[in-house]
Amino acid sequence: MVSSKETLKELVNKKLKKYTFVVASNREPYIHTYSGDKIICIKPASGVTTALDPVLRASKGIWVAHGAGDADKKVVDGKNRIQVPPDNPEYTLRRIWMNKAEEDGYYYGFSNETLWPLCHIVYNKPKFDETDWKYYKLINERFAKTVIDEIDGKQAIVFLQDYHLTLAPKMIKEANPNAKVALFWHIPWPNPEVFRICPWKKEIIEGMLGADLLGFHIGYHVDNFLETVNQTVEAQVDKIRPSITMGGHKTLIRPYPISVDAESISAEADSPEIEEAIKNLRHTFDLNYEFIGVGADRVDYTKGIPERFKAIDLFLEKNPKYHKKFVYIQAGSLSRIHITDYKDINDEINDLVENINWKYSSDHWTPIILVRRHFSSKELIALFKLANFCVVSSLHDGMNLVAKEYVSACDAEKGALILSQFTGASRELADAIMVNPYAPASFADAIKLAIEMPKEEKAERMRRMKETVRENNIYRWAENIIQTLLKI
Ligand code: GDG
């Protein structure tokens, strides 16, 4: 049976009723912000929210997160709580606050200038800064204390998200030995040679091993983690039924490939509104060419954006017959722009696009359209539906949801996916046109293949990938994690 929002809710209703279900993540599922002098509530699109929102609604749970919206403080009660969704309250969002120095050290510093480059092997040196580490510990403590306060001694399941919260599992478990604690790691876990340079590796591993369950996207990250632990702390590592026992406490280590709500994306892609959005996009960006390629990424140095532009350059150089017949549109929403490496990658992308467009443009045709803004999810689906191929060329990526969103939204008769072999998604989407983003010549050939592949083969590959994503959807991800936790 294919998992769905309904089967997930059923599982929660049947099995989770006696537990207080608490989620903690850096990012909140609902943000309050000013629009003029009115306060509005935004629901940022994210796979994790799609999966966990129904769990929290059905279990009347609590979500603890950093209140980052400029109007967040205005709407909470005396305990920093607000009932969400605001128009139909079903669960509690508990916000925690940080001042600028704390956010700088914990979020921009240790999370995104230390752990992010440390875990993504893309040759950006991580920064190891004592002050960042101090703030990271402080904010982990704040998260843990808030979770402990919400549990209030009750039977609880605590589901922590990502690399921002490595120290919290141990703190929560020590205060509440009966709580079942899981942490899901959304990014890659690198090999031990890479991780061993971290001066605080022991504290991080010990913090994580406070959890009862650690989830990674793929088996490869699980293996890397087991080996890292083996080399870092005194613990019993079982590689057959992956688990680690340290100081008498056992942590299961498992792969859970995250995914998307494939059915709702493909239903939306077939709706009349999307036809309308396609018309608008064609008009706005002059997308009236025979072959259209698309990419949608946060502007991040792990996503291989310059590499794909270099491949497009080479493709155009080798295949002049596609000049004025081909256009590539890149949606690139800016992120973490306070960090120098992110400013640098943004400048590099600008320069590259300008040079390539200058080299080839003629009459009214420019081969690359770079749109540096956030698209609405409807626009994004429309872009996927109208494109002949999508490029995901990450240098290293935990999973990559864009690949799965594209597969769900595209027209099976028309679409092709060019996918980096260094994404977690490449394990499941074996029918994609695989590329090594570091190899421009074969990458350029992959673009040609995406355009020229016989229609039947293209459709067959896409249908198989659509089936894979439909079956292994975001609800299955959540169900599998909950099922394992219940067995502990
Ligand atoms: C981390 C891991 C893992 C992008 N631009 C727009 C937009 N997006 C959306 C995409 C997609 C999401 O952002 C990006 O998700 P990814 O998975 O591709 O990448 P990260 O943000 O790096 O996420 C990654 C993920 O966590 C989940 O575990 O897969 O490996 O790095 O959903 O569609 N959405 C809209 N407008 C945009 O302009 N609406």
Coordinates of C-alpha atoms and ligand atoms in Angstrom, one line a residue:
M1 CA 0.0 0.0 0.0
V2 CA 1.3 3.5 -0.9
S3 CA 1.7 5.7 2.2
S4 CA -0.3 8.9 2.3
K5 CA -1.2 11.6 4.7
E6 CA -4.2 9.4 5.7
T7 CA -2.1 6.3 6.5
L8 CA 0.3 8.4 8.4
K9 CA -2.5 9.9 10.5
E10 CA -4.0 6.5 11.1
L11 CA -0.6 5.3 12.4
V12 CA -0.4 8.2 14.7
N13 CA -4.0 7.8 15.9
K14 CA -3.5 4.1 16.6
K15 CA 0.0 4.0 18.1
L16 CA 1.0 7.4 19.2
K17 CA -1.8 8.5 21.4
K18 CA -0.1 7.8 24.7
Y19 CA 3.0 9.8 23.8
T20 CA 3.6 13.5 23.8
F21 CA 5.1 14.0 20.3
V22 CA 7.7 16.8 20.2
V23 CA 9.6 18.0 17.1
A24 CA 12.6 20.4 17.3
S25 CA 14.2 22.0 14.4
N26 CA 16.1 25.2 13.7
R27 CA 13.5 26.4 11.2
E28 CA 9.9 26.9 12.2
P29 CA 6.9 25.5 10.3
Y30 CA 5.0 28.9 10.5
I31 CA 6.6 32.3 10.5
H32 CA 4.8 35.6 11.5
T33 CA 6.0 38.6 9.7
Y34 CA 4.9 42.2 9.1
S35 CA 3.3 43.1 5.8
G36 CA 3.0 46.9 6.1
D37 CA 1.5 47.2 9.6
K38 CA -0.4 44.0 9.4
I39 CA 0.9 40.7 10.7
I40 CA 0.7 37.8 8.3
C41 CA 1.6 34.1 8.8
I42 CA 3.7 32.3 6.2
K43 CA 4.2 28.6 5.8
P44 CA 7.7 28.0 4.3
A45 CA 7.7 25.2 1.8
S46 CA 9.8 22.3 3.1
G47 CA 9.6 18.5 2.9
V48 CA 10.0 18.1 6.6
T49 CA 7.0 20.3 7.3
T50 CA 4.9 18.5 4.7
A51 CA 5.7 15.2 6.6
L52 CA 5.5 16.3 10.2
D53 CA 2.6 18.8 10.0
P54 CA 0.1 15.9 9.7
V55 CA 1.8 13.9 12.5
L56 CA 1.7 16.9 14.9
R57 CA -1.9 17.7 13.9
A58 CA -3.1 14.2 14.6
S59 CA -1.1 13.8 17.9
K60 CA -1.7 17.4 19.1
G61 CA 2.0 17.6 19.5
I62 CA 4.5 20.4 20.0
W63 CA 7.0 21.9 17.6
V64 CA 10.0 23.7 19.1
A65 CA 11.9 26.1 16.7
H66 CA 13.8 29.3 16.5
G67 CA 11.4 32.2 16.1
A68 CA 13.0 34.0 13.3
G69 CA 10.1 36.1 11.9
D70 CA 10.0 39.8 12.7
A71 CA 6.5 39.5 14.2
D72 CA 7.0 36.2 15.9
K73 CA 7.3 37.7 19.4
K74 CA 4.1 39.7 19.0
V75 CA 1.8 36.7 18.6
V76 CA 3.0 34.2 21.3
D77 CA 1.7 33.8 24.8
G78 CA 3.7 34.1 28.0
K79 CA 5.4 30.7 27.4
N80 CA 6.3 31.7 23.9
R81 CA 3.7 29.4 22.5
I82 CA 1.2 29.8 19.7
Q83 CA -1.4 27.4 18.3
V84 CA -1.0 26.5 14.7
P85 CA -2.1 26.5 11.9
P86 CA -3.5 29.9 12.8
D87 CA -6.8 29.5 10.9
N88 CA -7.4 26.0 12.4
P89 CA -5.3 25.4 15.5
E90 CA -4.3 21.8 16.0
Y91 CA -0.9 21.8 17.7
T92 CA 1.6 24.0 19.6
L93 CA 4.5 25.9 18.1
R94 CA 6.9 26.9 20.9
R95 CA 9.4 29.5 19.9
I96 CA 12.9 30.0 21.3
W97 CA 14.7 33.3 20.8
M98 CA 18.3 34.2 20.1
N99 CA 20.1 37.5 20.1
K100 CA 22.3 38.5 17.1
A101 CA 25.6 37.2 18.6
E102 CA 23.9 33.9 19.5
E103 CA 22.4 33.5 16.0
D104 CA 25.7 34.5 14.4
G105 CA 27.7 31.9 16.4
Y106 CA 25.3 29.0 16.5
Y107 CA 23.6 29.3 13.1
Y108 CA 25.9 31.2 10.7
G109 CA 29.1 30.2 12.4
F110 CA 29.1 26.6 13.8
S111 CA 26.2 25.2 11.8
N112 CA 26.9 26.7 8.5
E113 CA 30.6 27.6 8.4
T114 CA 31.8 24.5 10.4
L115 CA 29.4 21.5 10.1
W116 CA 28.0 22.3 6.7
P117 CA 31.4 22.4 4.9
L118 CA 32.8 19.6 7.1
C119 CA 30.0 17.2 6.0
H120 CA 29.9 18.2 2.3
I121 CA 33.1 17.2 0.6
V122 CA 33.3 20.0 -1.8
Y123 CA 36.7 21.4 -0.8
N124 CA 35.5 24.4 1.1
K125 CA 37.5 24.6 4.3
P126 CA 35.4 24.5 7.5
K127 CA 36.0 27.2 10.1
F128 CA 36.7 26.1 13.7
D129 CA 36.0 29.0 16.0
E130 CA 35.8 28.7 19.8
T131 CA 33.2 31.5 20.1
D132 CA 30.9 29.8 17.5
W133 CA 31.3 26.5 19.4
K134 CA 30.4 28.2 22.7
Y135 CA 27.2 29.7 21.2
Y136 CA 26.4 26.4 19.5
K137 CA 26.5 24.6 22.9
L138 CA 24.4 27.4 24.5
I139 CA 21.7 27.2 21.8
N140 CA 21.6 23.4 21.9
E141 CA 21.1 23.7 25.7
R142 CA 18.3 26.2 25.1
F143 CA 16.5 23.8 22.6
A144 CA 17.0 20.9 25.0
K145 CA 15.7 22.8 28.1
T146 CA 12.6 23.9 26.1
V147 CA 11.9 20.3 24.9
I148 CA 12.4 19.0 28.5
D149 CA 10.0 21.7 29.8
E150 CA 7.4 20.6 27.2
I151 CA 7.7 16.9 28.0
D152 CA 7.3 17.7 31.7
G153 CA 8.0 14.1 32.7
K154 CA 5.3 12.6 30.4
Q155 CA 5.9 9.7 28.1
A156 CA 7.3 11.3 25.0
I157 CA 8.7 10.9 21.5
V158 CA 11.2 13.6 20.5
F159 CA 12.1 14.0 16.9
L160 CA 15.1 16.4 16.3
Q161 CA 16.1 17.7 13.0
D162 CA 19.6 18.1 11.5
Y163 CA 23.1 19.3 12.1
H164 CA 22.0 22.3 14.2
L165 CA 21.1 20.1 17.1
T166 CA 23.9 17.5 17.6
L167 CA 24.3 18.1 21.3
A168 CA 20.6 18.2 22.3
P169 CA 19.9 14.4 22.1
K170 CA 22.2 13.6 25.1
M171 CA 20.9 16.5 27.1
I172 CA 17.3 15.5 26.6
K173 CA 17.9 11.8 27.2
E174 CA 19.8 12.5 30.4
A175 CA 16.9 14.5 31.8
N176 CA 14.2 12.1 30.5
P177 CA 15.6 8.5 30.2
N178 CA 12.1 7.3 29.2
A179 CA 11.7 9.6 26.3
K180 CA 12.3 8.0 22.9
V181 CA 14.7 10.4 21.1
A182 CA 15.5 10.4 17.3
L183 CA 17.7 12.7 15.3
F184 CA 17.5 12.9 11.5
W185 CA 20.6 14.0 9.6
H186 CA 19.6 15.8 6.4
I187 CA 23.0 16.3 4.9
P188 CA 25.8 13.7 4.1
W189 CA 27.9 12.2 6.8
P190 CA 31.5 12.2 5.5
N191 CA 34.1 9.6 5.8
P192 CA 36.2 9.4 9.0
E193 CA 39.3 11.0 7.4
V194 CA 37.2 14.1 6.8
F195 CA 35.4 14.3 10.1
R196 CA 38.5 13.7 12.3
I197 CA 39.8 17.2 11.8
C198 CA 36.9 18.6 13.9
P199 CA 38.4 19.7 17.3
W200 CA 35.0 18.9 19.0
K201 CA 34.3 15.6 17.2
K202 CA 34.1 13.7 20.4
E203 CA 31.5 16.0 22.0
I204 CA 29.4 16.0 18.8
I205 CA 29.4 12.2 18.5
E206 CA 28.6 11.8 22.2
G207 CA 25.8 14.3 21.9
M208 CA 24.3 12.5 18.9
L209 CA 24.7 9.1 20.6
G210 CA 22.3 10.2 23.3
A211 CA 19.6 9.5 20.8
D212 CA 17.8 6.1 20.5
L213 CA 17.7 6.4 16.8
L214 CA 19.9 8.3 14.3
G215 CA 18.5 8.5 10.7
F216 CA 20.5 9.2 7.6
H217 CA 19.3 9.3 4.0
I218 CA 21.3 6.4 2.6
G219 CA 23.3 3.4 3.7
Y220 CA 26.6 5.0 2.6
H221 CA 26.1 7.8 5.2
V222 CA 25.2 5.1 7.8
D223 CA 28.5 3.3 7.1
N224 CA 30.5 6.5 7.2
F225 CA 29.0 7.3 10.6
L226 CA 29.6 3.9 12.1
E227 CA 33.3 4.1 11.0
T228 CA 33.6 7.6 12.3
V229 CA 32.3 6.5 15.7
N230 CA 34.6 3.5 15.6
Q231 CA 37.6 5.8 15.3
T232 CA 36.4 8.6 17.7
V233 CA 35.0 7.2 20.9
E234 CA 35.0 4.0 23.0
A235 CA 31.9 2.2 21.8
Q236 CA 30.6 -1.1 20.6
V237 CA 29.8 -0.7 16.9
D238 CA 27.6 -3.3 15.2
K239 CA 27.8 -3.0 11.4
I240 CA 25.5 -5.9 10.6
R241 CA 22.4 -4.6 12.4
P242 CA 23.7 -1.0 12.5
S243 CA 23.8 0.2 16.1
I244 CA 26.2 1.7 18.5
T245 CA 26.4 1.0 22.2
M246 CA 28.1 3.5 24.4
G247 CA 28.1 3.6 28.2
G248 CA 25.3 1.0 28.3
H249 CA 23.0 3.0 25.9
K250 CA 22.2 1.6 22.5
T251 CA 21.5 3.9 19.4
L252 CA 20.1 2.4 16.2
I253 CA 21.6 3.8 13.0
R254 CA 19.3 3.5 10.0
P255 CA 18.8 4.9 6.5
Y256 CA 15.5 6.7 5.7
P257 CA 15.6 8.3 2.3
I258 CA 13.5 11.5 2.5
S259 CA 11.1 12.3 -0.3
V260 CA 8.3 14.5 -1.5
D261 CA 4.5 14.3 -1.6
A262 CA 4.6 12.9 -5.1
E263 CA 0.9 12.5 -5.6
S264 CA -0.1 16.0 -4.6
I265 CA 2.8 17.5 -6.8
S266 CA 1.7 15.5 -9.8
A267 CA -2.0 16.3 -9.2
E268 CA -1.1 20.0 -9.0
A269 CA 1.0 19.7 -12.2
D270 CA -2.0 18.5 -14.1
S271 CA -4.3 21.3 -12.9
P272 CA -5.6 24.1 -15.0
E273 CA -3.8 26.7 -12.8
I274 CA -0.5 25.2 -13.8
E275 CA -1.4 25.6 -17.5
E276 CA -2.0 29.2 -16.7
A277 CA 1.3 29.6 -14.8
I278 CA 3.1 28.0 -17.7
K279 CA 1.7 30.6 -20.1
N280 CA 2.8 33.4 -17.7
L281 CA 6.3 32.0 -17.4
R282 CA 6.7 31.6 -21.2
H283 CA 5.6 35.2 -21.5
T284 CA 7.6 36.7 -18.7
F285 CA 10.9 35.0 -19.5
D286 CA 10.4 34.5 -23.3
L287 CA 10.6 30.8 -23.0
N288 CA 9.4 30.2 -26.6
Y289 CA 12.2 27.9 -27.7
E290 CA 12.2 24.3 -28.8
F291 CA 14.3 22.9 -25.9
I292 CA 14.1 24.2 -22.4
G293 CA 16.3 23.2 -19.5
V294 CA 15.6 24.1 -15.9
G295 CA 17.4 24.2 -12.5
A296 CA 16.1 25.3 -9.1
D297 CA 18.5 25.5 -6.2
R298 CA 19.3 27.6 -3.1
V299 CA 22.4 29.4 -4.2
D300 CA 24.9 27.2 -2.3
Y301 CA 28.5 26.1 -3.2
T302 CA 27.5 22.5 -2.8
K303 CA 24.9 22.6 -5.6
G304 CA 27.4 22.6 -8.5
I305 CA 25.8 25.6 -10.2
P306 CA 29.0 27.0 -11.9
E307 CA 29.7 23.4 -13.0
R308 CA 26.4 23.2 -14.9
F309 CA 26.9 26.5 -16.6
K310 CA 30.4 25.4 -17.7
A311 CA 28.7 22.3 -19.2
I312 CA 26.1 24.4 -21.0
D313 CA 28.9 26.5 -22.4
L314 CA 30.7 23.4 -23.7
F315 CA 27.4 21.9 -25.0
L316 CA 26.8 25.1 -27.0
E317 CA 30.3 25.2 -28.3
K318 CA 30.2 21.6 -29.5
N319 CA 26.6 21.8 -30.9
P320 CA 26.0 25.1 -32.7
K321 CA 22.8 23.6 -34.3
Y322 CA 21.1 24.2 -30.9
H323 CA 21.9 27.9 -30.9
K324 CA 18.6 29.9 -30.8
K325 CA 16.8 26.6 -30.2
F326 CA 17.8 26.0 -26.6
V327 CA 17.4 28.0 -23.4
Y328 CA 18.2 27.2 -19.8
I329 CA 16.4 28.9 -16.9
Q330 CA 17.9 28.8 -13.4
A331 CA 15.8 29.7 -10.4
G332 CA 18.3 30.5 -7.7
S333 CA 17.0 31.7 -4.3
L334 CA 19.7 33.4 -2.2
S335 CA 20.6 31.9 1.1
R336 CA 23.0 32.4 4.0
I337 CA 24.3 35.5 2.3
H338 CA 26.0 36.8 5.5
I339 CA 28.6 34.1 4.9
T340 CA 31.6 35.1 2.6
D341 CA 31.6 31.8 0.7
Y342 CA 28.0 32.3 -0.2
K343 CA 28.7 35.9 -1.5
D344 CA 31.6 34.5 -3.5
I345 CA 29.6 31.7 -5.2
N346 CA 27.0 34.2 -6.1
D347 CA 29.5 36.5 -7.7
E348 CA 31.1 33.6 -9.5
I349 CA 27.7 32.6 -10.9
N350 CA 26.9 36.1 -12.1
D351 CA 30.2 36.4 -13.9
L352 CA 29.9 33.0 -15.5
V353 CA 26.4 33.7 -16.8
E354 CA 27.4 37.1 -18.1
N355 CA 30.4 35.7 -20.0
I356 CA 28.5 32.7 -21.5
N357 CA 25.5 34.9 -22.5
W358 CA 27.9 37.4 -24.0
K359 CA 29.7 34.7 -25.9
Y360 CA 26.6 33.2 -27.6
S361 CA 23.8 35.7 -27.6
S362 CA 22.5 37.0 -30.9
D363 CA 19.4 38.8 -32.0
H364 CA 17.1 38.4 -29.0
W365 CA 18.4 35.1 -27.9
T366 CA 20.5 34.6 -24.7
P367 CA 21.0 30.9 -23.7
I368 CA 20.9 31.3 -19.9
I369 CA 18.2 33.0 -17.9
L370 CA 19.2 33.5 -14.3
V371 CA 16.4 34.4 -12.0
R372 CA 17.6 35.2 -8.6
R373 CA 14.4 35.2 -6.6
H374 CA 12.2 32.8 -4.7
F375 CA 9.5 31.3 -7.0
S376 CA 6.1 30.3 -5.7
S377 CA 5.7 26.6 -5.5
K378 CA 3.1 26.9 -8.3
E379 CA 5.7 28.6 -10.5
L380 CA 8.2 26.0 -9.7
I381 CA 5.9 23.2 -10.7
A382 CA 5.0 25.0 -13.9
L383 CA 8.7 25.4 -14.7
F384 CA 9.2 21.6 -14.2
K385 CA 6.2 20.8 -16.4
L386 CA 7.3 23.0 -19.2
A387 CA 11.0 22.0 -19.3
N388 CA 12.5 19.2 -21.5
F389 CA 15.0 18.5 -18.8
C390 CA 16.1 19.4 -15.3
V391 CA 19.7 19.6 -14.1
V392 CA 20.7 18.7 -10.6
S393 CA 24.5 18.8 -10.4
S394 CA 25.3 18.9 -6.8
L395 CA 29.0 18.3 -5.9
H396 CA 27.7 16.5 -2.7
D397 CA 24.1 16.4 -1.5
G398 CA 22.4 14.4 1.3
M399 CA 19.3 13.6 -0.8
N400 CA 18.2 16.5 -3.1
L401 CA 14.5 17.0 -3.2
V402 CA 14.5 19.1 -6.4
A403 CA 15.3 15.9 -8.3
K404 CA 12.2 14.1 -6.8
E405 CA 10.0 17.2 -7.2
Y406 CA 10.9 17.4 -10.9
V407 CA 10.2 13.7 -11.5
S408 CA 6.8 14.1 -9.8
A409 CA 5.8 17.2 -11.7
C410 CA 7.2 16.7 -15.2
D411 CA 5.5 15.4 -18.2
A412 CA 6.6 11.8 -18.6
E413 CA 6.6 12.0 -22.4
K414 CA 8.8 15.1 -22.4
G415 CA 11.0 15.3 -19.3
A416 CA 14.5 14.0 -18.6
L417 CA 16.5 14.3 -15.4
I418 CA 20.2 15.0 -15.5
L419 CA 21.4 14.0 -12.0
S420 CA 24.7 14.2 -10.2
Q421 CA 26.0 10.8 -9.0
F422 CA 27.0 12.6 -5.7
T423 CA 23.4 13.1 -4.5
G424 CA 21.6 10.7 -2.2
A425 CA 18.8 10.8 -4.8
S426 CA 21.0 9.1 -7.4
R427 CA 20.7 5.8 -5.4
E428 CA 16.9 5.6 -6.0
L429 CA 16.7 7.4 -9.4
A430 CA 18.9 5.1 -11.3
D431 CA 17.1 5.9 -14.6
A432 CA 18.3 9.5 -14.6
I433 CA 21.1 10.6 -16.9
M434 CA 23.9 10.4 -14.4
V435 CA 26.7 12.9 -14.4
N436 CA 29.9 13.7 -12.6
P437 CA 29.7 17.5 -12.3
Y438 CA 33.5 17.7 -12.1
A439 CA 33.8 16.4 -15.7
P440 CA 32.5 19.1 -18.1
A441 CA 32.9 17.2 -21.4
S442 CA 30.7 14.2 -20.4
F443 CA 28.3 16.6 -18.6
A444 CA 27.9 18.5 -21.9
D445 CA 27.2 15.2 -23.7
A446 CA 24.6 14.4 -21.1
I447 CA 22.7 17.7 -22.0
K448 CA 22.8 16.6 -25.6
L449 CA 21.5 13.1 -24.7
A450 CA 18.7 14.6 -22.6
I451 CA 17.6 16.5 -25.7
E452 CA 18.1 13.7 -28.2
M453 CA 17.1 10.6 -26.3
P454 CA 14.4 8.7 -28.2
K455 CA 11.0 9.5 -27.0
E456 CA 10.1 6.0 -25.9
E457 CA 13.2 5.4 -23.9
K458 CA 12.8 8.8 -22.2
A459 CA 9.2 8.1 -21.3
E460 CA 10.0 4.6 -20.0
R461 CA 12.8 5.9 -17.8
M462 CA 10.6 8.7 -16.4
R463 CA 7.7 6.4 -15.7
R464 CA 9.9 4.1 -13.7
M465 CA 11.3 7.1 -11.7
K466 CA 7.8 8.4 -11.1
E467 CA 6.7 5.1 -9.7
T468 CA 9.8 5.0 -7.4
V469 CA 9.1 8.4 -6.0
R470 CA 5.3 7.7 -5.7
E471 CA 6.0 4.6 -3.6
N472 CA 8.9 6.0 -1.5
N473 CA 7.2 9.2 -0.7
I474 CA 7.5 11.6 2.3
Y475 CA 4.8 9.9 4.3
R476 CA 6.6 6.6 4.1
W477 CA 9.7 8.3 5.4
A478 CA 7.8 9.6 8.4
E479 CA 6.0 6.2 9.0
N480 CA 9.2 4.2 8.8
I481 CA 10.9 6.4 11.4
I482 CA 7.9 6.3 13.7
Q483 CA 7.5 2.5 13.4
T484 CA 11.2 2.0 14.3
L485 CA 10.9 4.3 17.3
L486 CA 7.8 2.5 18.6
K487 CA 9.7 -0.8 18.5
I488 CA 12.5 0.6 20.7
Ligands
GDG1 C1 18.8 19.7 2.8 C2 19.9 18.8 2.2 C3 18.1 17.2 1.5 C4 14.4 25.9 -4.1 N1 14.3 27.1 -4.7 C5 13.0 27.4 -4.6 C6 12.3 26.4 -3.8 N2 13.3 25.5 -3.5 C7 13.0 24.3 -2.8 C8 13.0 23.1 -3.6 C9 13.2 22.0 -2.6 C10 14.1 22.7 -1.5 O1 13.9 24.1 -1.7 C11 15.5 22.4 -1.6 O2 15.7 21.1 -1.1 P1 17.0 20.2 -1.4 O3 16.7 18.8 -0.9 O4 17.2 20.2 -2.9 O5 18.2 20.9 -0.8 P2 18.6 21.7 0.7 O6 17.8 22.9 0.9 O7 20.1 21.8 0.6 O8 18.1 20.6 1.8 C12 19.3 18.0 1.1 C13 17.1 18.1 2.3 O9 17.7 18.9 3.3 C14 16.0 17.3 2.9 O10 16.4 16.4 3.8 O11 17.4 16.6 0.4 O12 20.3 17.0 0.6 O13 21.0 19.6 1.7 O14 12.0 21.6 -2.0 O15 11.8 22.9 -4.3 N3 11.0 26.4 -3.5 C15 10.3 27.4 -4.0 N4 10.8 28.5 -4.7 C16 12.1 28.5 -5.0 O16 12.6 29.4 -5.7 N5 8.9 27.5 -3.7

